[in-house]
Short mmCIF file of C-alpha atoms in Angstrom, two decimals:
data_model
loop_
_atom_site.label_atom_id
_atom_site.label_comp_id
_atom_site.label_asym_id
_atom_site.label_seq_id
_atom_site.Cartn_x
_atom_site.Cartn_y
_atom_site.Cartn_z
CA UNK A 687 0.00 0.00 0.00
CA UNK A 688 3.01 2.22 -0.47
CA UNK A 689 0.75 4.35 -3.14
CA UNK A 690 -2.37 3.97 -2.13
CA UNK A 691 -4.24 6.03 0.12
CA UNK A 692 -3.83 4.87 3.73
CA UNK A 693 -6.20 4.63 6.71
CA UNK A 694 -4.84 3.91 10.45
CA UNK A 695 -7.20 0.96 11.60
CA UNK A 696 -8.98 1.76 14.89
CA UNK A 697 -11.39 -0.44 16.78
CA UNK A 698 -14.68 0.96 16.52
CA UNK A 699 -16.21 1.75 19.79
CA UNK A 700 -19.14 -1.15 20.66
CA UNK A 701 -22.45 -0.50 21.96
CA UNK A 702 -25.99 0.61 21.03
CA UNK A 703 -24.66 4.35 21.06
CA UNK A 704 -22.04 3.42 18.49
CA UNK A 705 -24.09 1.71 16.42
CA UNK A 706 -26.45 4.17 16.68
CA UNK A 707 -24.18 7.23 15.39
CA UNK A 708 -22.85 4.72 12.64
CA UNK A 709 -26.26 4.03 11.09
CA UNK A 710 -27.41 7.71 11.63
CA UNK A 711 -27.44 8.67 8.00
CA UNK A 712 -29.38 5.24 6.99
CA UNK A 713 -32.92 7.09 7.78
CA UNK A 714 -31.95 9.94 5.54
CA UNK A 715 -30.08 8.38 2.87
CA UNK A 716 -33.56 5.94 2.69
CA UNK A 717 -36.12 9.09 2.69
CA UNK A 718 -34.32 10.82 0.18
CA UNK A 719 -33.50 8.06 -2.37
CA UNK A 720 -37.32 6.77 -1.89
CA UNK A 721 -38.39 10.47 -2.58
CA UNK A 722 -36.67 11.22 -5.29
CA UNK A 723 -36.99 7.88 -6.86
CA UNK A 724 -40.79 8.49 -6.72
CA UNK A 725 -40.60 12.45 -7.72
CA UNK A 726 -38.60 11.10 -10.84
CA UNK A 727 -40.86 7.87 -11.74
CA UNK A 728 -44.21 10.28 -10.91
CA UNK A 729 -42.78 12.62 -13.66
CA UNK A 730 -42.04 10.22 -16.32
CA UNK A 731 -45.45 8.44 -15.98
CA UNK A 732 -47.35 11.86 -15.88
CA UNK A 733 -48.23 12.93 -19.56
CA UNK A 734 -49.27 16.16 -18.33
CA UNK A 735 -46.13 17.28 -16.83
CA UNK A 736 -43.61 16.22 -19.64
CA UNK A 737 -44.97 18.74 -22.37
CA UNK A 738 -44.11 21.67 -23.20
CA UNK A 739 -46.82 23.43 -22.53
CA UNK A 740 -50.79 22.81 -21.04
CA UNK A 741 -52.32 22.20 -16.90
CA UNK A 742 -49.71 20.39 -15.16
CA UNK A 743 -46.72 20.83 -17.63
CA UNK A 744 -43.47 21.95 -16.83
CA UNK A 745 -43.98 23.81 -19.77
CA UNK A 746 -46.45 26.11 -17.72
CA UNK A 747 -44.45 25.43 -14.80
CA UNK A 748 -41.35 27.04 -15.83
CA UNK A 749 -43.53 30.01 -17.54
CA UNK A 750 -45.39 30.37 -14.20
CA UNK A 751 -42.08 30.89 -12.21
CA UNK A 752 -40.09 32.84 -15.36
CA UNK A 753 -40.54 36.24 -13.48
CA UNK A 754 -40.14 35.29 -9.87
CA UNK A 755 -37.37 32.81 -10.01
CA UNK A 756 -33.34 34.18 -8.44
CA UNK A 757 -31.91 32.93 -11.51
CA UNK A 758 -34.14 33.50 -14.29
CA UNK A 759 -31.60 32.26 -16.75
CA UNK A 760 -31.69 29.12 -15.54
CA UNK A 761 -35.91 29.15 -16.38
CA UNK A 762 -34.68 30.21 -20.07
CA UNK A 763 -32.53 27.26 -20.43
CA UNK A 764 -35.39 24.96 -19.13
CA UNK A 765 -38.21 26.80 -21.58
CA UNK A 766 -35.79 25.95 -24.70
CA UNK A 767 -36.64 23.07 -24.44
CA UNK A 768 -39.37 22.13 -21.56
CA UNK A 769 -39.93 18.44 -22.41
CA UNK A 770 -36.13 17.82 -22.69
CA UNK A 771 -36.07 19.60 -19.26
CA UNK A 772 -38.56 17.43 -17.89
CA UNK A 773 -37.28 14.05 -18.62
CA UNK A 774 -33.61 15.55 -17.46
CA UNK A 775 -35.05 16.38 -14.00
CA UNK A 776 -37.20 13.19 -13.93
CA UNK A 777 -33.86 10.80 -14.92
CA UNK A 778 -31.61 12.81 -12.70
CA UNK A 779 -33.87 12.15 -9.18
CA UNK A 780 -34.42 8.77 -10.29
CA UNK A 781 -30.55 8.17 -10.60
CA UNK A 782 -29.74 10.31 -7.59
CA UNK A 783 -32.36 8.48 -6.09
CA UNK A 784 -31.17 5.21 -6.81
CA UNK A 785 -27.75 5.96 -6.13
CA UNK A 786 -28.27 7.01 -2.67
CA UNK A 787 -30.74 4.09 -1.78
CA UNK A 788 -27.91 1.27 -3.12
CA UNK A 789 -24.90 3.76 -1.33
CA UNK A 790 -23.70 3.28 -5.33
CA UNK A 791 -21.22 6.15 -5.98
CA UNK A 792 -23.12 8.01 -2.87
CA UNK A 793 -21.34 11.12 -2.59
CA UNK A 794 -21.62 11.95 -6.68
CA UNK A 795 -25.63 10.49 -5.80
CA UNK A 796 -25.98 13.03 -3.11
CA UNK A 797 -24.09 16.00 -4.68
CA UNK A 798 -26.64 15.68 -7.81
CA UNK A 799 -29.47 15.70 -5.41
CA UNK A 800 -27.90 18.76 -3.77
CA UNK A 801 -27.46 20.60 -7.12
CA UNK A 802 -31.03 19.53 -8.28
CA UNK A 803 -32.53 20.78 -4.77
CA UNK A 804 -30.59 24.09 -5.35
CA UNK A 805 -31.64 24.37 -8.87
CA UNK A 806 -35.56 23.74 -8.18
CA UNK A 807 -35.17 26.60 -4.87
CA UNK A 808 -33.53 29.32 -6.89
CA UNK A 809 -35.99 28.91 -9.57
CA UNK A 810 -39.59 26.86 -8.94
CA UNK A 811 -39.98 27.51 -5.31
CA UNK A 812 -37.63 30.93 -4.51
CA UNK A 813 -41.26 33.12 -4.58
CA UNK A 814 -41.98 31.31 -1.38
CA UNK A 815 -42.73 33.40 1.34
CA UNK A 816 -41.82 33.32 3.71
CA UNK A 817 -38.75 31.15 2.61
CA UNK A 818 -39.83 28.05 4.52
CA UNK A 819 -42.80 26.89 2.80
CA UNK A 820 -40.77 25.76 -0.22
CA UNK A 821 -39.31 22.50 -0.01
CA UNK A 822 -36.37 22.97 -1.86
CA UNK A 823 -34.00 24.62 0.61
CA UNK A 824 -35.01 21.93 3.34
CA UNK A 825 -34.28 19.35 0.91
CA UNK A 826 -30.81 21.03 0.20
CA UNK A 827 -30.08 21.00 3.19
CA UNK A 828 -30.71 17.86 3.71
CA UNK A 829 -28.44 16.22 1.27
CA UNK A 830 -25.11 17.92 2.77
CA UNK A 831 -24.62 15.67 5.15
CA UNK A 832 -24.81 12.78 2.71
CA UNK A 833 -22.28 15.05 -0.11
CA UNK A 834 -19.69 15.26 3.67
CA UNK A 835 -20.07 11.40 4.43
CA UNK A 836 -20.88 9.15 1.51
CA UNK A 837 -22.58 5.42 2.46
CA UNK A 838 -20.58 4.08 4.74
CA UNK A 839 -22.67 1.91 5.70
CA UNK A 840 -24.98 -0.59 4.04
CA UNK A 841 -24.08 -0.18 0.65
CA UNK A 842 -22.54 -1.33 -2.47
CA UNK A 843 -19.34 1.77 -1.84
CA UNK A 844 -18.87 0.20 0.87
CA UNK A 845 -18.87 -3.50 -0.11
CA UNK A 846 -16.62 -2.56 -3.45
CA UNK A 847 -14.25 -0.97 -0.79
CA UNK A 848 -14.00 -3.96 1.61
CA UNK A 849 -13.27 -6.19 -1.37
CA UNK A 850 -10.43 -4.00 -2.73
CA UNK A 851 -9.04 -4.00 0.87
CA UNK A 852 -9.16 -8.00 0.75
CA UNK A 853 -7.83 -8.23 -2.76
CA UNK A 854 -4.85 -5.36 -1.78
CA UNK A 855 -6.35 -2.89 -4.51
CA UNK A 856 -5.55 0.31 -4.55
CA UNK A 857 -8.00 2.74 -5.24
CA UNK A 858 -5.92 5.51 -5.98
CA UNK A 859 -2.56 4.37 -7.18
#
């Protein structure tokens, strides 16, 4: 391991308070990649939304918000092309979603998430006022701690980890 990236091995501390603060992202990590799984999969199978324009699209969506949004540039790209824009949003929370529910390249999984919550706050839901009664910011928020820590945990970056360790991979070399 003279290349590789080293890690000091130190017992974990035993107990239910250890186990505890080691599964403490599992609750999040399964309430995100559940929600976004669904917000993605509920998009796709709504005809409605993925049009570019019409009651429920994200056509009218994106027209509705044009004005109010933080970054109304951001609304222009999206109204270029609002069906293309839809199914991008829809694929991105279902792989996000996915990713963080299988701990499958978590930290990539949980920064898209992030960037997708930011995106939707500074443009669908940044009229909100006061600030709290849109979504979006909460559920930035709630992907940092995921971006900081990864999986861990129950999942597959973990398991592909442990079996580089036994095989004396490097994942950096």
């Amino acid at each position: 391991m003279a290349h590789g990236l080293h890690r000091a091995h130190t017992p974990e501390p035993a107990g239910a308070r250890a186990t505890a603060a080691r599964y403490a992202l599992l609750p999040l990590r399964i309430f995100l990649g559940v929600t976004f799984v669904y917000a993605g999969i509920d998009k796709l199978t709504d005809p409605a939304f993925i049009a570019d324009s019409g009651a429920g699209s994200i056509g009218q969506l994106m027209n509705s918000v044009q004005d109010a949004s933080a970054i109304p540039a951001l609304v222009d790209l999206a109204l270029r092309d609002p069906t293309l824009f839809g199914y991008a949003i829809a694929g991105g929370e279902i792989a996000v979603g996915l990713g963080t529910l299988f701990g499958l390249l978590a930290r990539l999984a949980a920064f898209g998430g992030a960037l997708i919550s930011l995106s939707l706050w500074l443009t669908v839901s940044w009229q909100s006022d006061p600030y709290y009664y849109g979504n979006d910011l909460a559920y930035l928020i709630a992907w940092l701690p995921l971006v900081l820590a990864g999986a861990p945990y129950l999942s597959l970056d973990s398991a592909l980890a442990n079996r580089r360790a036994r095989h004396g991979q490097q994942l950096y070399g």
